[in-house]
Short mmCIF file of C-alpha atoms in Angstrom, two decimals:
data_model
loop_
_atom_site.label_atom_id
_atom_site.label_comp_id
_atom_site.label_asym_id
_atom_site.label_seq_id
_atom_site.Cartn_x
_atom_site.Cartn_y
_atom_site.Cartn_z
CA MET A 1 -16.03 201.34 229.48
CA ALA A 2 -15.97 198.77 226.67
CA ILE A 3 -13.68 195.75 227.01
CA PHE A 4 -11.49 195.00 223.96
CA ALA A 5 -9.88 191.60 223.37
CA VAL A 6 -8.46 189.41 220.60
CA ASP A 7 -9.53 185.78 220.30
CA LYS A 8 -8.85 183.34 217.45
CA GLY A 9 -7.79 186.11 215.11
CA ARG A 10 -10.90 188.25 215.64
CA LEU A 11 -11.59 191.42 217.58
CA LEU A 12 -14.07 191.07 220.44
CA VAL A 13 -15.65 194.10 222.06
CA ARG A 14 -17.93 193.83 225.09
CA ASN A 15 -19.89 196.97 225.92
CA ALA A 16 -22.52 196.46 228.64
CA SER A 17 -24.89 193.83 227.21
CA GLU A 18 -23.69 194.15 223.61
CA GLN A 19 -20.94 192.02 222.13
CA LEU A 20 -19.28 192.96 218.86
CA TRP A 21 -17.16 190.67 216.66
CA ILE A 22 -15.01 191.77 213.70
CA GLU A 23 -13.21 189.02 211.80
CA ALA A 24 -11.58 188.37 208.44
CA TRP A 25 -13.70 186.47 205.92
CA GLY A 26 -12.42 186.06 202.39
CA ASN A 27 -10.82 189.36 201.42
CA GLY A 28 -13.22 191.39 203.53
CA LEU A 29 -14.41 191.80 207.10
CA ARG A 30 -17.46 190.28 208.73
CA VAL A 31 -19.09 192.31 211.51
CA ARG A 32 -21.57 190.90 214.01
CA ALA A 33 -23.23 192.53 216.99
CA SER A 34 -25.67 190.93 219.41
CA HIS A 35 -27.16 191.14 222.87
CA GLU A 36 -27.33 187.35 223.12
CA ARG A 37 -25.10 185.55 225.66
CA ALA A 38 -23.40 183.65 222.84
CA MET A 39 -22.91 185.02 219.33
CA PRO A 40 -25.38 183.26 216.98
CA ALA A 41 -23.55 180.67 214.91
CA SER A 42 -25.26 180.96 211.50
CA SER A 43 -22.92 181.77 208.61
CA GLY A 44 -25.77 183.24 206.54
CA ALA A 45 -24.69 183.46 202.91
CA LEU A 46 -20.98 183.13 203.64
CA GLU A 47 -18.89 180.19 202.47
CA GLY A 48 -15.81 178.83 204.17
CA GLU A 49 -14.41 179.80 207.55
CA PRO A 50 -13.06 183.03 209.06
CA ARG A 51 -9.38 183.82 208.67
CA ASP A 52 -7.01 185.36 211.17
CA ALA A 53 -7.19 189.11 210.85
CA VAL A 54 -4.39 191.52 211.76
CA VAL A 55 -5.63 193.13 214.97
CA GLU A 56 -3.97 196.03 216.80
CA LEU A 57 -5.14 197.05 220.26
CA HIS A 58 -4.54 200.56 221.58
CA ALA A 59 -4.52 201.68 225.19
CA ALA A 60 -7.71 203.00 226.75
CA ARG A 61 -7.95 206.64 227.81
CA ASP A 62 -8.29 207.55 231.45
CA GLU A 63 -11.46 209.64 231.32
CA VAL A 64 -14.80 207.91 230.87
CA GLY A 65 -18.38 208.95 230.44
CA SER A 66 -18.27 211.13 227.30
CA PRO A 67 -20.82 210.26 224.63
CA PRO A 68 -19.63 209.01 221.23
CA SER A 69 -18.74 211.76 218.76
CA ARG A 70 -16.03 212.19 216.17
CA GLU A 71 -14.34 214.86 218.20
CA SER A 72 -14.14 212.89 221.45
CA GLU A 73 -13.45 209.39 220.13
CA THR A 74 -10.29 207.54 221.08
CA LEU A 75 -9.09 204.82 218.70
CA ARG A 76 -8.97 201.48 220.51
CA ALA A 77 -8.47 198.88 217.80
CA ILE A 78 -7.64 198.37 214.14
CA VAL A 79 -8.62 195.22 212.24
CA ARG A 80 -7.03 194.62 208.81
CA ASN A 81 -7.67 192.06 206.11
CA GLY A 82 -6.81 192.36 202.43
CA ALA A 83 -7.41 195.93 201.26
CA ILE A 84 -9.85 196.88 204.02
CA GLU A 85 -9.32 198.16 207.53
CA ALA A 86 -11.80 198.70 210.38
CA ARG A 87 -10.98 201.33 212.96
CA VAL A 88 -12.91 200.90 216.19
CA ALA A 89 -13.32 203.72 218.67
CA GLU A 90 -13.58 203.35 222.45
CA SER A 91 -17.35 203.75 222.12
CA GLY A 92 -17.45 200.74 219.75
CA ARG A 93 -18.15 202.90 216.72
CA ILE A 94 -16.62 201.50 213.49
CA ALA A 95 -15.20 203.24 210.42
CA PHE A 96 -13.91 201.36 207.36
CA TYR A 97 -10.91 202.45 205.26
CA ASN A 98 -9.19 201.16 202.15
CA ALA A 99 -5.47 200.48 201.82
CA CYS A 100 -4.83 204.11 200.81
CA GLY A 101 -6.40 205.43 204.01
CA LYS A 102 -9.61 206.65 202.37
CA CYS A 103 -12.73 206.35 204.54
CA LEU A 104 -15.25 204.17 202.69
CA LEU A 105 -18.06 203.84 205.22
CA GLU A 106 -18.52 204.81 208.85
CA GLU A 107 -21.17 204.18 211.44
CA PHE A 108 -23.60 206.96 212.15
CA VAL A 109 -23.24 208.97 215.33
CA ARG A 110 -25.40 211.73 216.76
CA ALA A 111 -24.88 212.76 220.37
CA GLN A 112 -25.06 215.89 222.44
CA THR A 113 -21.69 217.11 223.73
CA PRO A 114 -21.71 217.59 226.64
CA PRO A 115 -24.68 215.26 227.39
CA ARG A 116 -27.78 217.08 228.56
CA LYS A 117 -30.69 215.73 230.51
CA GLY A 118 -33.75 214.86 228.44
CA LEU A 119 -31.89 214.62 225.11
CA GLN A 120 -31.91 211.18 223.51
CA ARG A 121 -28.79 209.72 221.96
CA ILE A 122 -29.15 207.88 218.64
CA PHE A 123 -26.85 204.91 218.21
CA ALA A 124 -25.43 203.28 215.09
CA ARG A 125 -26.61 199.84 216.20
CA GLU A 126 -30.09 199.41 217.60
CA PHE A 127 -31.81 196.39 219.17
CA ARG A 128 -35.47 196.42 220.23
CA SER A 129 -36.63 193.19 221.84
CA ILE A 130 -39.85 191.73 220.43
CA SER A 131 -39.92 188.29 222.10
CA ALA A 132 -38.68 186.43 225.15
CA SER A 133 -36.68 184.15 222.83
CA GLY A 134 -34.25 186.98 222.10
CA ALA A 135 -35.51 188.10 218.68
CA CYS A 136 -35.13 191.84 218.14
CA ARG A 137 -35.95 194.48 215.62
CA THR A 138 -32.53 195.69 214.60
CA ALA A 139 -31.20 198.76 212.83
CA GLN A 140 -27.70 199.46 211.53
CA ARG A 141 -27.02 203.09 210.62
CA PHE A 142 -24.18 204.51 208.54
CA GLU A 143 -23.18 208.01 207.54
CA SER A 144 -24.05 208.77 203.91
CA ASP A 145 -22.09 210.49 201.16
CA PRO A 146 -24.70 212.22 198.93
CA SER A 147 -22.44 211.82 195.89
CA GLU A 148 -22.21 208.03 196.29
CA ARG A 149 -23.75 205.73 193.67
CA LEU A 150 -25.02 202.27 194.64
CA TYR A 151 -25.78 199.26 192.43
CA GLY A 152 -27.16 195.76 192.94
CA MET A 153 -29.68 194.48 195.50
CA GLY A 154 -31.38 191.98 193.17
CA GLN A 155 -34.47 193.01 191.25
CA TYR A 156 -37.10 195.62 192.00
CA GLN A 157 -39.66 196.68 189.41
CA GLN A 158 -38.28 200.14 188.74
CA SER A 159 -36.17 201.88 186.13
CA LEU A 160 -33.56 203.20 188.59
CA LEU A 161 -30.12 201.63 188.27
CA ASN A 162 -28.43 203.89 190.83
CA LEU A 163 -30.14 203.07 194.13
CA LYS A 164 -28.94 206.15 196.02
CA GLY A 165 -32.01 207.84 197.47
CA CYS A 166 -34.11 204.67 197.31
CA GLU A 167 -35.97 202.86 200.05
CA LEU A 168 -36.15 199.12 199.34
CA GLU A 169 -38.23 196.47 201.03
CA LEU A 170 -36.20 193.41 202.05
CA VAL A 171 -38.98 190.95 201.26
CA GLN A 172 -39.32 188.37 198.50
CA ARG A 173 -42.34 188.88 196.26
CA ASN A 174 -43.47 187.75 192.84
CA SER A 175 -41.41 190.06 190.56
CA GLN A 176 -39.34 191.39 193.50
CA THR A 177 -36.15 189.61 194.53
CA THR A 178 -34.10 190.65 197.55
CA VAL A 179 -30.39 189.93 197.19
CA PRO A 180 -28.93 192.31 199.81
CA PHE A 181 -25.52 192.93 198.22
CA VAL A 182 -24.64 196.40 196.97
CA VAL A 183 -21.60 197.83 195.16
CA SER A 184 -20.60 201.42 195.93
CA SER A 185 -18.90 203.91 193.63
CA LEU A 186 -16.72 204.78 196.64
CA GLY A 187 -14.91 201.44 196.28
CA TYR A 188 -16.58 198.93 198.55
CA GLY A 189 -19.11 196.09 198.44
CA PHE A 190 -21.55 195.46 201.28
CA LEU A 191 -23.58 192.33 202.08
CA TRP A 192 -26.39 192.50 204.63
CA ASN A 193 -25.89 188.92 205.78
CA ASN A 194 -29.30 188.43 207.35
CA PRO A 195 -32.30 186.58 205.83
CA ALA A 196 -34.82 188.47 207.97
CA GLN A 197 -37.47 190.57 206.29
CA GLY A 198 -36.98 194.29 206.69
CA SER A 199 -35.88 197.32 204.68
CA VAL A 200 -32.96 199.48 203.65
CA VAL A 201 -32.91 203.23 203.06
CA PHE A 202 -30.03 204.62 201.00
CA GLY A 203 -30.71 208.21 202.03
CA ALA A 204 -28.71 211.31 201.20
CA ASN A 205 -28.02 211.88 204.89
CA LEU A 206 -28.14 208.36 206.31
CA THR A 207 -28.07 204.70 205.27
CA THR A 208 -30.18 202.43 207.47
CA TRP A 209 -30.55 198.65 207.27
CA ARG A 210 -33.43 197.18 209.31
CA SER A 211 -34.51 193.65 210.21
CA ASP A 212 -37.99 192.88 211.50
CA ALA A 213 -36.77 189.97 213.64
CA ALA A 214 -33.15 188.94 214.17
CA ASP A 215 -30.83 187.69 216.88
CA CYS A 216 -27.90 189.78 215.65
CA ILE A 217 -26.68 192.41 213.23
CA ASP A 218 -24.52 190.67 210.61
CA TYR A 219 -22.82 192.17 207.56
CA TRP A 220 -19.73 191.74 205.38
CA ILE A 221 -17.76 194.51 203.69
CA VAL A 222 -14.90 194.47 201.20
CA ALA A 223 -12.77 197.13 199.48
CA GLY A 224 -11.92 197.06 195.78
CA ASP A 225 -10.56 199.37 193.10
CA THR A 226 -13.16 198.31 190.52
CA PRO A 227 -16.66 196.79 190.53
CA ALA A 228 -15.15 193.68 188.94
CA ALA A 229 -12.70 193.30 191.84
CA ILE A 230 -15.49 193.79 194.37
CA LEU A 231 -17.73 191.21 192.69
CA ALA A 232 -14.82 188.75 192.47
CA ALA A 233 -14.26 189.11 196.23
CA TYR A 234 -17.97 188.65 196.85
CA GLY A 235 -17.97 185.51 194.71
CA GLU A 236 -15.21 184.07 196.88
CA ILE A 237 -17.33 184.24 200.04
CA ALA A 238 -20.83 183.75 198.60
CA GLY A 239 -20.07 181.32 195.78
CA ARG A 240 -19.61 181.70 192.05
CA PRO A 241 -22.11 180.55 189.43
CA PRO A 242 -21.32 177.40 187.48
CA ALA A 243 -21.07 177.55 183.70
CA MET A 244 -24.46 177.69 182.01
CA PRO A 245 -25.22 174.57 179.93
CA GLU A 246 -24.83 175.14 176.20
CA TRP A 247 -28.47 174.21 175.51
CA ALA A 248 -29.73 176.87 177.95
CA LEU A 249 -28.20 179.67 175.87
CA GLY A 250 -30.56 179.05 172.95
CA PHE A 251 -34.25 179.84 172.51
CA TRP A 252 -36.77 178.60 175.10
CA GLN A 253 -40.42 178.08 174.15
CA SER A 254 -42.90 178.41 176.98
CA LYS A 255 -46.41 179.65 177.63
CA CYS A 256 -49.02 179.58 180.34
CA ARG A 257 -49.73 176.74 179.67
CA TYR A 258 -49.65 173.52 177.58
CA ARG A 259 -52.53 171.41 178.79
CA THR A 260 -51.71 168.07 177.15
CA GLN A 261 -48.72 166.03 176.05
CA ASN A 262 -49.92 166.10 172.44
CA GLU A 263 -50.21 169.90 172.47
CA LEU A 264 -46.67 170.38 173.71
CA LEU A 265 -45.16 167.84 171.31
CA GLY A 266 -47.11 169.43 168.46
CA VAL A 267 -45.48 172.78 169.14
CA ALA A 268 -41.97 171.26 169.26
CA ARG A 269 -42.63 169.37 166.00
CA ARG A 270 -43.86 172.57 164.32
CA TYR A 271 -40.63 174.37 165.19
CA ARG A 272 -38.70 171.57 163.52
CA GLU A 273 -40.92 171.72 160.42
CA LEU A 274 -40.33 175.45 160.13
CA GLY A 275 -36.58 175.05 160.62
CA ILE A 276 -36.54 177.33 163.68
CA PRO A 277 -33.89 176.27 166.23
CA LEU A 278 -35.45 175.41 169.60
CA SER A 279 -33.27 174.71 172.64
CA ALA A 280 -35.86 174.11 175.37
CA ILE A 281 -39.58 173.77 175.93
CA VAL A 282 -41.32 174.11 179.28
CA VAL A 283 -44.07 171.99 180.79
CA ASP A 284 -45.71 174.63 182.96
CA TYR A 285 -47.84 174.24 186.08
CA PHE A 286 -51.01 172.18 186.65
CA HIS A 287 -49.78 169.25 184.61
CA TRP A 288 -50.44 167.38 187.88
CA LEU A 289 -53.70 166.22 189.40
CA PHE A 290 -53.12 167.98 192.73
CA GLU A 291 -50.39 170.34 193.86
CA GLY A 292 -47.70 168.35 195.64
CA ASP A 293 -48.24 165.12 193.69
CA LEU A 294 -44.91 165.73 191.90
CA ASP A 295 -46.16 163.79 188.90
CA PHE A 296 -48.20 164.09 185.71
CA ASP A 297 -51.96 163.70 185.42
CA ARG A 298 -51.97 160.69 183.09
CA THR A 299 -55.33 161.65 181.59
CA TYR A 300 -53.61 164.41 179.65
CA TRP A 301 -49.95 163.36 179.90
CA PRO A 302 -50.10 159.61 179.28
CA ASP A 303 -46.39 158.85 178.70
CA PRO A 304 -43.97 161.48 180.08
CA LYS A 305 -40.89 159.35 179.39
CA ALA A 306 -41.77 158.97 175.72
CA MET A 307 -42.30 162.74 175.56
CA VAL A 308 -38.87 163.43 177.07
CA ASP A 309 -37.20 160.90 174.76
CA GLU A 310 -38.76 162.45 171.64
CA LEU A 311 -37.80 165.98 172.64
CA ARG A 312 -34.20 165.01 173.40
CA ALA A 313 -33.94 163.19 170.09
CA GLN A 314 -34.88 166.50 168.43
CA GLY A 315 -32.22 168.36 170.42
CA VAL A 316 -34.81 170.06 172.65
CA GLU A 317 -34.34 170.13 176.42
CA PRO A 318 -37.58 169.44 178.34
CA VAL A 319 -38.03 171.61 181.45
CA VAL A 320 -40.75 170.83 183.99
CA SER A 321 -42.38 173.20 186.48
CA VAL A 322 -42.44 172.32 190.19
CA TRP A 323 -44.26 174.21 192.94
CA PRO A 324 -43.38 174.05 196.67
CA THR A 325 -47.06 173.65 197.58
CA VAL A 326 -49.01 170.58 198.70
CA ASP A 327 -52.77 170.27 198.31
CA LEU A 328 -54.71 168.66 201.16
CA ARG A 329 -55.90 166.10 198.57
CA SER A 330 -52.38 165.26 197.36
CA ARG A 331 -51.12 161.73 197.91
CA HIS A 332 -48.14 163.14 199.83
CA TYR A 333 -50.00 165.52 202.12
CA GLY A 334 -50.70 163.12 204.99
CA ALA A 335 -47.14 161.86 205.31
CA MET A 336 -45.64 165.34 205.04
CA LYS A 337 -48.05 166.81 207.56
CA GLU A 338 -47.41 164.00 210.05
CA ARG A 339 -43.62 164.31 209.79
CA GLY A 340 -43.55 168.10 210.12
CA PHE A 341 -42.35 168.74 206.56
CA LEU A 342 -44.81 171.57 205.89
CA ALA A 343 -44.75 175.21 206.94
CA ARG A 344 -46.83 175.82 210.07
CA ALA A 345 -48.96 178.70 211.24
CA GLN A 346 -48.05 180.72 214.30
CA ARG A 347 -51.74 181.52 214.70
CA GLY A 348 -54.76 179.55 213.57
CA PRO A 349 -54.89 176.49 211.29
CA ASP A 350 -51.98 175.42 209.11
CA GLU A 351 -54.21 174.79 206.10
CA GLY A 352 -54.13 177.67 203.66
CA LEU A 353 -50.43 178.42 204.15
CA GLY A 354 -49.85 178.06 200.46
CA CYS A 355 -51.16 179.37 197.16
CA GLY A 356 -54.82 178.75 197.95
CA ALA A 357 -57.10 177.78 200.81
CA ARG A 358 -56.39 174.04 200.48
CA THR A 359 -52.60 174.02 200.27
CA GLN A 360 -49.56 174.25 202.52
CA ASN A 361 -46.00 175.05 201.58
CA VAL A 362 -43.12 172.62 201.86
CA ASP A 363 -40.69 173.66 204.59
CA VAL A 364 -37.54 173.67 202.45
CA THR A 365 -35.54 175.00 205.40
CA ASN A 366 -35.91 171.50 206.90
CA PRO A 367 -33.27 169.13 205.41
CA GLU A 368 -35.49 166.11 206.09
CA ALA A 369 -38.31 167.72 204.14
CA ARG A 370 -35.95 168.40 201.23
CA ALA A 371 -34.83 164.76 201.26
CA TYR A 372 -38.45 163.54 201.26
CA VAL A 373 -39.45 165.76 198.35
CA TRP A 374 -36.45 164.68 196.31
CA SER A 375 -37.09 160.99 197.01
CA ASN A 376 -40.44 161.42 195.28
CA ILE A 377 -39.05 163.50 192.42
CA ARG A 378 -36.55 160.71 191.81
CA LYS A 379 -39.43 158.25 191.33
CA THR A 380 -41.28 160.46 188.83
CA TYR A 381 -39.65 163.35 186.98
CA ARG A 382 -36.15 161.95 187.24
CA ALA A 383 -37.30 158.47 186.18
CA TYR A 384 -38.87 160.05 183.09
CA GLY A 385 -35.54 161.67 182.22
CA PHE A 386 -36.00 165.29 183.37
CA ARG A 387 -32.84 167.05 184.49
CA SER A 388 -34.00 170.67 184.18
CA PHE A 389 -36.60 172.28 186.41
CA TRP A 390 -38.64 175.46 186.64
CA LEU A 391 -38.93 176.35 190.34
CA ASP A 392 -41.97 178.57 190.52
CA LEU A 393 -43.59 180.30 193.52
CA ALA A 394 -40.23 180.64 195.29
CA GLU A 395 -41.49 183.36 197.65
CA PRO A 396 -44.41 181.52 199.29
CA GLU A 397 -45.31 183.76 202.23
CA THR A 398 -46.30 186.71 200.09
CA ALA A 399 -48.74 184.60 198.05
CA THR A 400 -50.96 184.56 201.14
CA PRO A 401 -52.85 187.37 202.91
CA ASP A 402 -50.93 186.81 206.17
CA PRO A 403 -47.23 186.26 205.37
CA ASP A 404 -46.12 186.95 208.95
CA ASN A 405 -47.97 183.83 210.08
CA PHE A 406 -45.46 181.41 208.52
CA LEU A 407 -43.26 179.34 210.80
CA TYR A 408 -40.44 177.20 209.42
CA ALA A 409 -38.09 174.72 211.05
CA SER A 410 -35.39 177.42 211.00
CA GLY A 411 -37.61 180.14 212.45
CA ALA A 412 -40.46 182.53 211.75
CA ALA A 413 -40.81 183.98 208.25
CA ALA A 414 -40.01 187.45 209.58
CA GLN A 415 -36.64 186.12 210.74
CA VAL A 416 -35.62 183.70 207.95
CA GLY A 417 -38.11 184.10 205.10
CA ASN A 418 -35.79 185.76 202.59
CA ARG A 419 -33.63 182.62 202.30
CA TYR A 420 -36.56 180.36 201.26
CA PRO A 421 -35.66 180.57 197.53
CA LEU A 422 -32.05 179.75 198.37
CA ASP A 423 -32.95 176.50 200.15
CA TYR A 424 -35.46 175.72 197.39
CA VAL A 425 -32.93 175.91 194.54
CA ARG A 426 -30.25 174.25 196.66
CA MET A 427 -32.46 171.16 197.10
CA PHE A 428 -32.57 170.61 193.33
CA HIS A 429 -28.98 171.55 192.57
CA ASP A 430 -27.32 169.41 195.20
CA ASN A 431 -29.40 166.33 194.44
CA LEU A 432 -28.90 166.65 190.69
CA ARG A 433 -25.17 167.05 191.24
CA ASP A 434 -25.07 164.04 193.56
CA GLU A 435 -26.83 162.01 190.86
CA GLY A 436 -24.12 162.85 188.35
CA GLU A 437 -25.66 165.76 186.44
CA THR A 438 -23.11 168.35 185.37
CA GLN A 439 -25.18 170.57 183.03
CA ILE A 440 -27.58 172.12 185.53
CA ALA A 441 -29.82 175.17 184.98
CA LEU A 442 -32.68 175.89 187.38
CA LEU A 443 -35.16 178.56 186.37
CA VAL A 444 -36.33 180.15 189.62
CA ARG A 445 -38.65 183.06 190.44
CA SER A 446 -36.69 184.41 193.38
CA ALA A 447 -33.24 184.29 194.96
CA TRP A 448 -31.16 185.37 197.91
CA ALA A 449 -27.47 185.99 198.43
CA SER A 450 -25.41 183.00 197.17
CA SER A 451 -28.25 181.52 195.07
CA GLN A 452 -25.91 181.88 192.10
CA LYS A 453 -23.73 178.98 193.23
CA TYR A 454 -26.71 176.62 192.93
CA ALA A 455 -27.16 177.23 189.18
CA ALA A 456 -30.00 179.69 189.76
CA LEU A 457 -31.32 181.14 186.49
CA LEU A 458 -33.35 184.02 187.89
CA TRP A 459 -36.29 185.48 186.05
CA SER A 460 -38.17 188.65 186.88
CA GLY A 461 -41.56 187.14 187.68
CA ASP A 462 -45.06 187.83 186.42
CA ILE A 463 -44.74 191.27 184.86
CA PRO A 464 -47.20 193.28 182.74
CA SER A 465 -46.97 193.45 178.95
CA THR A 466 -46.22 197.17 178.69
CA PHE A 467 -43.40 199.37 177.41
CA TRP A 468 -43.04 200.68 180.98
CA SER A 469 -42.34 197.13 182.17
CA LEU A 470 -39.94 196.47 179.29
CA ARG A 471 -37.96 199.59 180.25
CA ASN A 472 -37.70 198.33 183.83
CA GLN A 473 -36.21 195.00 182.76
CA ILE A 474 -33.05 196.71 181.52
CA SER A 475 -32.24 198.09 184.98
CA ILE A 476 -33.49 194.95 186.73
CA GLY A 477 -31.23 192.62 184.76
CA LEU A 478 -28.18 194.82 185.40
CA SER A 479 -29.05 195.12 189.11
CA ALA A 480 -29.33 191.33 189.45
CA GLY A 481 -25.90 190.94 187.86
CA MET A 482 -24.39 193.54 190.19
CA ALA A 483 -25.86 191.54 193.08
CA GLY A 484 -23.83 188.53 191.97
CA ILE A 485 -26.46 186.67 189.90
CA PRO A 486 -25.43 186.87 186.22
CA TRP A 487 -27.81 184.21 184.87
CA TRP A 488 -30.99 186.27 184.44
CA ASN A 489 -33.95 186.47 182.07
CA CYS A 490 -37.50 187.77 181.75
CA ASP A 491 -40.71 186.74 179.99
CA VAL A 492 -40.45 187.91 176.38
CA GLY A 493 -43.54 190.04 175.90
CA GLY A 494 -44.33 190.25 179.59
CA PHE A 495 -46.60 187.82 181.39
CA PHE A 496 -50.12 189.26 181.62
CA ASP A 497 -52.58 191.88 180.31
CA ALA A 498 -51.99 191.27 176.61
CA ASP A 499 -54.19 190.44 173.64
CA ALA A 500 -52.35 188.46 170.97
CA ASN A 501 -54.51 190.11 168.27
CA ASP A 502 -53.76 193.66 169.39
CA PRO A 503 -51.29 195.44 167.04
CA ALA A 504 -49.95 197.47 169.99
CA PHE A 505 -49.04 194.28 171.83
CA ARG A 506 -47.38 192.85 168.73
CA GLU A 507 -45.16 195.94 168.63
CA ILE A 508 -44.23 195.37 172.30
CA LEU A 509 -43.52 191.70 171.60
CA ALA A 510 -41.16 192.53 168.71
CA ARG A 511 -39.27 195.09 170.79
CA TRP A 512 -39.08 192.66 173.72
CA PHE A 513 -37.60 189.96 171.49
CA ALA A 514 -34.96 192.43 170.33
CA PHE A 515 -34.02 193.27 173.92
CA CYS A 516 -33.89 189.67 175.12
CA THR A 517 -31.52 188.57 172.36
CA PHE A 518 -28.93 190.46 174.44
CA THR A 519 -29.82 188.85 177.78
CA PRO A 520 -28.21 185.57 178.91
CA VAL A 521 -31.34 183.54 178.10
CA LEU A 522 -34.02 184.13 175.44
CA ARG A 523 -37.30 182.71 176.73
CA LEU A 524 -40.81 183.32 175.39
CA HIS A 525 -43.58 183.13 178.00
CA GLY A 526 -46.89 184.69 178.97
CA SER A 527 -50.61 184.42 179.49
CA ARG A 528 -52.38 185.82 176.42
CA ASP A 529 -55.93 186.69 175.52
CA PRO A 530 -58.06 185.36 173.95
CA GLN A 531 -57.98 182.41 176.30
CA GLN A 532 -57.57 179.00 174.70
CA PRO A 533 -60.21 176.41 175.57
CA GLY A 534 -58.98 173.02 176.66
CA PRO A 535 -58.81 170.47 179.46
CA GLY A 536 -58.26 171.68 183.00
CA THR A 537 -57.41 169.87 186.23
CA VAL A 538 -59.01 169.34 189.56
CA GLY A 539 -55.88 170.72 191.16
CA GLY A 540 -56.20 174.26 189.90
CA GLY A 541 -57.67 176.75 187.49
CA LEU A 542 -56.97 177.39 183.86
CA CYS A 543 -54.43 179.81 182.48
CA GLY A 544 -54.43 181.65 179.18
CA SER A 545 -52.81 180.62 175.94
#
């Protein structure tokens, strides 16, 4: 029989080797379940501290041994906070209700009554050990209402806005961003508070959240009468976005890529000559000699500070691209390797754990690594006057053929990989804020829950230049907003597979411009044929005009 107790305003349930915690957090309830001796301490995406919930304990029944089923369950505890209530049965099964007594979500149960030999019981919470360290494959199952509609979850390259019936991969990829927060038409919001890679299935008969490697099941749920109320409650516990700087709301000029300082300045000057307002211009990748140098190749960019000064004098904000990769030939590689500031391999050599055979990724989960990177950015980009950054390649594992091989200071990629873009954008935001910057916008290619509070301006990645892709962006932008990230944009015209001389592409480009005038940020970008000849770098290949 499970043991029920109240400690520090939370409900504790011990059932054999499983411990279950339900506590008040913000206006909702946080639920954790684990087979560890001590409940893992990570707060995940949650801000603040737990509150004291209202907990009622009910007496246990005399008979024991019946399997969990709706008919045989005895209510043992009720946990209330705000407008949501968790009712916990003697078996440990949880059902969530709003203040009017309507059931919003309940754990799945399938059991034979009476139990019969040879028939397996399926449980709502599942743990399958995969290592001696305690990591498990976990599953959390809920009953499903086929009429329910679900919105959010970040950005997936599809036209579906209602996610009911979808199976989604919980993995960060170029053009796929996992923000595991969903808003239900039934009146609740749900955060899967776990950065592990995995999946979710919003089936007609069952909803199942899975983690490939985790030490606990961890989620947060809140009740609300409207989507706005639900998102407001989510913002309280995951963080709200700061105001977007005024300059960021204008037109951004970017392409893949400007190869020289003179080329970029020439474009900005031409806008001024034509009388076309320009708010920002982007110095894209491979302006460096080697990845990880965090500086300009002075052969082609002789005076970055003079470039920044000229652009600002014209009212144009310069934005510079940074990658979280370090080339073996970079001037910082040796020191970072020696100090353990780079991602490591679980199998084989560390080299190649980046975007290419000769690079490794910065371990942004390591606070010492973040401090080291910023100390070098302060000497270069910040000294030149940059205050706005393009944080590319924010989902590093999936740029390699063996993403499961990554090991960070905070754990294996399978267990913590989805929060990499969060720590990446946090490094820039917190340091810029500490240096007195108040108008911060960080263009980033991926995000996780609570990225919004670090001034993340999410874009939808390297997408094709097709009408099919343009159609998808409408649903993607709305889904990102419903996942709590309102500052969103996409490449006007799409990124690749386009010929600038093709009339069909010019039609797509015009339609894309029309769409993006209604998105938070209007930013032109892409790699176009025919390719433009020009200087390259030793650090990487060329990209189109």
